[in-house]
Structures are given as structure tokens and as C-alpha cells.
PDB file of C-alpha atoms in Angstrom:
ATOM      1  CA  MET J   1       0.239   0.182  -0.423  1.00  0.00           C
ATOM      2  CA  ARG J   2       2.876   2.371   0.399  1.00  0.00           C
ATOM      3  CA  PHE J   3       3.977   2.293  -2.894  1.00  0.00           C
ATOM      4  CA  PHE J   4       0.491   3.892  -3.570  1.00  0.00           C
ATOM      5  CA  VAL J   5       2.313   7.345  -2.360  1.00  0.00           C
ATOM      6  CA  LEU J   6       4.364   6.631  -5.096  1.00  0.00           C
ATOM      7  CA  ILE J   7       1.369   8.908  -7.165  1.00  0.00           C
ATOM      8  CA  PRO J   8       0.892  12.165  -5.797  1.00  0.00           C
ATOM      9  CA  VAL J   9       5.166  11.720  -5.170  1.00  0.00           C
ATOM     10  CA  ILE J  10       5.752  11.471  -8.855  1.00  0.00           C
ATOM     11  CA  GLY J  11       2.562  14.381  -9.551  1.00  0.00           C
ATOM     12  CA  LEU J  12       4.217  16.645  -6.709  1.00  0.00           C
ATOM     13  CA  ALA J  13       7.404  16.654  -8.661  1.00  0.00           C
ATOM     14  CA  VAL J  14       5.791  16.802 -12.093  1.00  0.00           C
ATOM     15  CA  ALA J  15       4.396  19.753 -11.221  1.00  0.00           C
ATOM     16  CA  ALA J  16       7.198  21.335  -9.258  1.00  0.00           C
ATOM     17  CA  ASP J  17       9.697  20.623 -11.994  1.00  0.00           C
ATOM     18  CA  VAL J  18       6.501  22.429 -14.508  1.00  0.00           C
ATOM     19  CA  LEU J  19       6.842  25.419 -12.163  1.00  0.00           C
ATOM     20  CA  PHE J  20      10.648  25.379 -11.934  1.00  0.00           C
ATOM     21  CA  ILE J  21      11.011  25.712 -16.067  1.00  0.00           C
ATOM     22  CA  LYS J  22       7.105  28.589 -16.508  1.00  0.00           C
ATOM     23  CA  GLY J  23       9.556  31.242 -13.608  1.00  0.00           C
ATOM     24  CA  GLY J  24      12.440  30.160 -16.436  1.00  0.00           C
ATOM     25  CA  ILE J  25      11.055  31.168 -19.099  1.00  0.00           C
ATOM     26  CA  ASP J  26       9.312  33.861 -17.461  1.00  0.00           C
ATOM     27  CA  LEU J  27      12.512  35.102 -16.306  1.00  0.00           C
ATOM     28  CA  VAL J  28      14.328  35.474 -19.356  1.00  0.00           C
ATOM     29  CA  HIS J  29      11.068  36.953 -20.964  1.00  0.00           C
ATOM     30  CA  PHE J  30      10.815  39.684 -18.467  1.00  0.00           C
ATOM     31  CA  LEU J  31      14.387  40.258 -18.685  1.00  0.00           C
ATOM     32  CA  TRP J  32      14.850  40.575 -22.402  1.00  0.00           C
ATOM     33  CA  GLU J  33      11.971  42.744 -22.625  1.00  0.00           C
ATOM     34  CA  LEU J  34      13.901  44.821 -19.256  1.00  0.00           C
ATOM     35  CA  VAL J  35      16.646  45.501 -21.833  1.00  0.00           C
ATOM     36  CA  SER J  36      15.510  46.048 -24.962  1.00  0.00           C
ATOM     37  CA  GLY J  37      13.417  48.392 -23.373  1.00  0.00           C
ATOM     38  CA  MET J  38       9.592  47.408 -23.829  1.00  0.00           C
ATOM     39  CA  GLN J  39       9.485  47.289 -20.307  1.00  0.00           C
ATOM     40  CA  GLU J  40       9.940  51.126 -20.479  1.00  0.00           C
ATOM     41  CA  ALA J  41       6.482  52.558 -19.906  1.00  0.00           C
ATOM     42  CA  ASP J  42       6.091  50.249 -16.978  1.00  0.00           C
ATOM     43  CA  THR J  43       6.247  51.328 -13.132  1.00  0.00           C
ATOM     44  CA  GLN J  44       8.868  50.300 -11.340  1.00  0.00           C
ATOM     45  CA  GLY J  45       5.716  49.150  -8.456  1.00  0.00           C
ATOM     46  CA  SER J  46       5.682  46.811 -11.390  1.00  0.00           C
ATOM     47  CA  VAL J  47       8.491  45.520 -12.723  1.00  0.00           C
ATOM     48  CA  ILE J  48       8.695  44.885  -8.804  1.00  0.00           C
ATOM     49  CA  VAL J  49       5.863  43.218  -9.273  1.00  0.00           C
ATOM     50  CA  GLU J  50       5.970  41.361 -11.564  1.00  0.00           C
ATOM     51  CA  LEU J  51       9.841  39.360 -10.418  1.00  0.00           C
ATOM     52  CA  VAL J  52       8.070  39.149  -7.256  1.00  0.00           C
ATOM     53  CA  GLU J  53       5.261  36.566  -9.160  1.00  0.00           C
ATOM     54  CA  ILE J  54       8.239  34.767 -10.649  1.00  0.00           C
ATOM     55  CA  VAL J  55      10.177  34.605  -7.914  1.00  0.00           C
ATOM     56  CA  HIS J  56       7.080  33.221  -6.212  1.00  0.00           C
ATOM     57  CA  LEU J  57       6.645  30.424  -9.100  1.00  0.00           C
ATOM     58  CA  PHE J  58      10.270  29.337  -7.731  1.00  0.00           C
ATOM     59  CA  LEU J  59       9.408  29.053  -3.662  1.00  0.00           C
ATOM     60  CA  VAL J  60       5.491  27.516  -5.324  1.00  0.00           C
ATOM     61  CA  GLY J  61       7.318  24.665  -7.244  1.00  0.00           C
ATOM     62  CA  THR J  62      10.711  24.693  -4.036  1.00  0.00           C
ATOM     63  CA  VAL J  63       7.414  23.528  -2.258  1.00  0.00           C
ATOM     64  CA  LEU J  64       6.216  21.335  -4.185  1.00  0.00           C
ATOM     65  CA  PHE J  65       9.676  19.620  -4.728  1.00  0.00           C
ATOM     66  CA  LEU J  66       9.695  19.002  -1.260  1.00  0.00           C
ATOM     67  CA  THR J  67       6.564  17.697   0.088  1.00  0.00           C
ATOM     68  CA  SER J  68       7.623  15.336  -2.843  1.00  0.00           C
ATOM     69  CA  LEU J  69      10.651  14.340  -1.034  1.00  0.00           C
ATOM     70  CA  GLY J  70       8.934  14.220   2.283  1.00  0.00           C
ATOM     71  CA  LEU J  71       6.196  12.315   1.287  1.00  0.00           C
ATOM     72  CA  TYR J  72       9.092   9.700  -0.159  1.00  0.00           C
ATOM     73  CA  GLU J  73      10.511   9.841   2.715  1.00  0.00           C
ATOM     74  CA  LEU J  74       8.157   9.481   5.785  1.00  0.00           C
ATOM     75  CA  PHE J  75       6.194   6.193   3.343  1.00  0.00           C
ATOM     76  CA  ILE J  76       8.858   4.639   0.905  1.00  0.00           C
ATOM     77  CA  GLN J  77      11.740   4.828   2.293  1.00  0.00           C
ATOM     78  CA  SER J  78      14.545   7.786   3.687  1.00  0.00           C
ATOM     79  CA  LEU J  79      16.670   9.907   2.079  1.00  0.00           C
ATOM     80  CA  PRO J  80      20.016  10.639   1.834  1.00  0.00           C
ATOM     81  CA  LEU J  81      19.479  14.191   2.756  1.00  0.00           C
ATOM     82  CA  PRO J  82      21.236  16.589   4.628  1.00  0.00           C
ATOM     83  CA  GLU J  83      19.775  17.311   7.939  1.00  0.00           C
ATOM     84  CA  TRP J  84      17.818  20.581   7.507  1.00  0.00           C
ATOM     85  CA  LEU J  85      15.965  18.436   4.332  1.00  0.00           C
ATOM     86  CA  ARG J  86      15.059  16.013   5.941  1.00  0.00           C
ATOM     87  CA  THR J  87      11.204  15.098   6.733  1.00  0.00           C
ATOM     88  CA  HIS J  88       9.670  13.348  10.538  1.00  0.00           C
ATOM     89  CA  ASN J  89       6.622  13.839  10.616  1.00  0.00           C
ATOM     90  CA  ILE J  90       3.411  15.339   8.117  1.00  0.00           C
ATOM     91  CA  GLU J  91       2.409  17.371  10.745  1.00  0.00           C
ATOM     92  CA  GLU J  92       5.707  19.701   8.836  1.00  0.00           C
ATOM     93  CA  LEU J  93       4.765  18.978   5.424  1.00  0.00           C
ATOM     94  CA  GLU J  94       1.222  20.623   6.717  1.00  0.00           C
ATOM     95  CA  LEU J  95       2.884  23.679   7.908  1.00  0.00           C
ATOM     96  CA  ASN J  96       4.893  23.989   4.615  1.00  0.00           C
ATOM     97  CA  LEU J  97       1.394  23.919   2.958  1.00  0.00           C
ATOM     98  CA  VAL J  98      -0.103  26.781   5.047  1.00  0.00           C
ATOM     99  CA  GLY J  99       3.736  28.227   5.008  1.00  0.00           C
ATOM    100  CA  LEU J 100       2.979  27.911   1.323  1.00  0.00           C
ATOM    101  CA  THR J 101      -1.026  29.420   1.432  1.00  0.00           C
ATOM    102  CA  VAL J 102       0.604  32.618   3.323  1.00  0.00           C
ATOM    103  CA  VAL J 103       2.810  33.444   0.907  1.00  0.00           C
ATOM    104  CA  VAL J 104       0.089  33.254  -1.865  1.00  0.00           C
ATOM    105  CA  LEU J 105      -2.185  34.986  -0.598  1.00  0.00           C
ATOM    106  CA  ALA J 106       0.464  37.557  -0.033  1.00  0.00           C
ATOM    107  CA  VAL J 107       1.961  37.688  -3.358  1.00  0.00           C
ATOM    108  CA  ASN J 108      -1.707  37.875  -4.983  1.00  0.00           C
ATOM    109  CA  PHE J 109      -2.331  40.955  -2.482  1.00  0.00           C
ATOM    110  CA  LEU J 110       0.600  42.784  -3.789  1.00  0.00           C
ATOM    111  CA  SER J 111      -0.336  42.065  -7.575  1.00  0.00           C
ATOM    112  CA  VAL J 112      -3.395  43.720  -6.207  1.00  0.00           C
ATOM    113  CA  ILE J 113      -2.216  46.742  -4.693  1.00  0.00           C
ATOM    114  CA  PHE J 114       0.241  48.207  -7.526  1.00  0.00           C
ATOM    115  CA  GLU J 115      -2.703  47.292  -9.897  1.00  0.00           C
ATOM    116  CA  PRO J 116      -4.986  50.644 -10.874  1.00  0.00           C
ATOM    117  CA  GLN J 117      -8.206  49.281  -9.782  1.00  0.00           C
ATOM    118  CA  GLU J 118     -11.328  51.110  -8.774  1.00  0.00           C
ATOM    119  CA  ILE J 119     -11.857  48.736  -6.067  1.00  0.00           C
ATOM    120  CA  ASN J 120     -11.464  49.271  -1.464  1.00  0.00           C
ATOM    121  CA  LEU J 121      -8.736  48.347  -0.796  1.00  0.00           C
ATOM    122  CA  ALA J 122      -9.118  48.450   2.753  1.00  0.00           C
ATOM    123  CA  VAL J 123     -11.715  45.836   2.328  1.00  0.00           C
ATOM    124  CA  TYR J 124     -10.112  43.758  -0.699  1.00  0.00           C
ATOM    125  CA  GLY J 125      -6.976  44.246   2.259  1.00  0.00           C
ATOM    126  CA  ILE J 126      -8.935  42.585   5.342  1.00  0.00           C
ATOM    127  CA  GLY J 127     -10.147  40.552   2.490  1.00  0.00           C
ATOM    128  CA  TYR J 128      -6.643  39.012   2.570  1.00  0.00           C
ATOM    129  CA  ALA J 129      -5.483  39.022   5.810  1.00  0.00           C
ATOM    130  CA  LEU J 130      -8.598  37.281   7.811  1.00  0.00           C
ATOM    131  CA  PRO J 131      -7.532  33.601   5.899  1.00  0.00           C
ATOM    132  CA  ILE J 132      -3.788  34.820   6.606  1.00  0.00           C
ATOM    133  CA  ALA J 133      -4.395  35.847  10.208  1.00  0.00           C
ATOM    134  CA  ALA J 134      -6.405  32.312  10.869  1.00  0.00           C
ATOM    135  CA  LEU J 135      -2.990  30.399   9.249  1.00  0.00           C
ATOM    136  CA  ALA J 136      -1.115  32.130  11.619  1.00  0.00           C
ATOM    137  CA  TYR J 137      -3.583  30.560  14.584  1.00  0.00           C
ATOM    138  CA  PHE J 138      -3.508  27.294  12.781  1.00  0.00           C
ATOM    139  CA  MET J 139       0.910  27.318  13.027  1.00  0.00           C
ATOM    140  CA  LYS J 140       0.549  28.688  16.638  1.00  0.00           C
ATOM    141  CA  VAL J 141      -2.515  26.349  17.858  1.00  0.00           C
ATOM    142  CA  ARG J 142      -0.158  23.523  15.962  1.00  0.00           C
ATOM    143  CA  SER J 143       3.404  24.311  17.369  1.00  0.00           C
ATOM    144  CA  SER J 144       2.210  24.597  21.165  1.00  0.00           C
ATOM    145  CA  ILE J 145      -0.119  21.597  20.607  1.00  0.00           C
ATOM    146  CA  LYS J 146       2.526  19.852  19.905  1.00  0.00           C
ATOM    147  CA  GLY J 147       4.889  21.322  21.925  1.00  0.00           C
ATOM    148  CA  SER J 148       2.557  20.550  25.276  1.00  0.00           C
ATOM    149  CA  GLU J 149       2.532  16.748  23.614  1.00  0.00           C
ATOM    150  CA  LYS J 150       6.515  16.605  23.399  1.00  0.00           C
ATOM    151  CA  GLU J 151       6.609  18.229  27.173  1.00  0.00           C
ATOM    152  CA  SER J 152       4.475  15.355  27.761  1.00  0.00           C
ATOM    153  CA  ARG J 153       6.260  12.624  26.551  1.00  0.00           C
ATOM    154  CA  THR J 154       9.807  13.847  27.726  1.00  0.00           C
ATOM    155  CA  ALA J 155       7.633  13.523  31.020  1.00  0.00           C
ATOM    156  CA  SER J 156       6.510   9.994  31.523  1.00  0.00           C
ATOM    157  CA  ARG J 157      10.129   8.997  30.042  1.00  0.00           C
ATOM    158  CA  GLU J 158      11.698  10.019  33.599  1.00  0.00           C
ATOM    159  CA  GLU J 159       9.181   8.591  35.067  1.00  0.00           C
ATOM    160  CA  SER J 160       9.030   5.941  33.788  1.00  0.00           C
ATOM    161  CA  SER J 161      13.087   5.286  33.688  1.00  0.00           C
ATOM    162  CA  GLU J 162      13.896   5.900  36.703  1.00  0.00           C
ATOM    163  CA  GLY J 163      14.872   2.646  38.964  1.00  0.00           C
ATOM    164  CA  SER J 164      14.058   0.619  35.924  1.00  0.00           C
ATOM    165  CA  GLU J 165      15.888  -1.172  32.335  1.00  0.00           C
ATOM    166  CA  PRO J 166      14.629   0.904  29.440  1.00  0.00           C
ATOM    167  CA  ALA J 167      12.579  -0.660  27.357  1.00  0.00           C
ATOM    168  CA  TYR J 168      14.378  -1.272  24.437  1.00  0.00           C
ATOM    169  CA  LEU J 169      18.534  -3.110  25.061  1.00  0.00           C
ATOM    170  CA  PRO J 170      21.155  -0.498  22.933  1.00  0.00           C
ATOM    171  CA  LEU J 171      22.730  -1.898  20.372  1.00  0.00           C
ATOM    172  CA  GLU J 172      25.496  -2.759  22.690  1.00  0.00           C
ATOM    173  CA  ARG J 173      24.123  -4.467  24.490  1.00  0.00           C
ATOM    174  CA  ILE J 174      23.194  -7.223  22.392  1.00  0.00           C
ATOM    175  CA  ASN J 175      26.231  -7.877  20.825  1.00  0.00           C
TER     176      ASN J 175
END
């Protein structure tokens, strides 16, 4: 059953590759237009927004790629990755997704700010701020629950280890 996870692993890796390619093509196209003078009529704000949107494509691709690696590592087999790149549980992948959602909302709002429109930006901003605040609260609650679980596990291990042998035998004692 664990090999069914290969479907999202491969799908996410392909999606990440597509975003990397799209971001690269957009970057080359943007730089060509900038150098050839086609962007002269644009304001500095639109140049910044376009660059942020290109970087955004690369960041979303990176998160998808890391999620793909994380699912593979959690469900199929461990990978020889540096410690900072390892995924230890599904909650880490959830937090990556929440962070990605916040970034997507922020980049979308940034593009709205720099585009001339006939809308009330305050109301529009509240529409973006509420989900970001809710996701931030979710991350805070998730981390506090995780912290309290870790403390209770540590306390229960200390209580059970006082005056007794460990439930496992170290490798040195087995040999």
C-alpha cells in the first residue's frame, strides 16, 4: 500500500518541474523585455510585482518538490538528505503547505496593490488578512499542541526510566 504514495510523489515532482521551467521562461522573457526597452512604459512597481511573481513560481515549485521528497521519505524509504531537508512527520508537510498558502495570498495581494483598480483596498486587504490570520493562528495552536505533547512524552519517559531498565536494549548490550 505504501507504494501508492508514489502517485503524489511523482505528481508533485512533475508539478515542481513545470513551475521551475515556467518561472525560468518567464524570467528570461522578463529580462529580455527589460533589456530591450519594452518595459520602459511600466512603473517601477509593476517591475517589482513581476519579479516577485517569478520568484513566487520558484518558491511554490520548491515547496512542491520538498513535499514530494517528504512524502517519499515518510512512506517509502529514507533518503540521504541533509538534516535540514529531512521530513520527520506529516505535520511538517502541513506547515509547509500553510506557509505556502500565506505566501500565495500575500503575493496575490501585492499584485492587486500595484494594479490600478476601482476597488476599496481596505476591504480587499481584510479579505486577504483574515485567512492569513486564521492560518497563523492554526500554526500557533499546532506548535503549542506539539510542544505540550513533547513535554508530556519527556516527562513520562523520565518517570518510567527512574529505577528501571529501558524498554529497549542498546546495540552494545545485544552484541
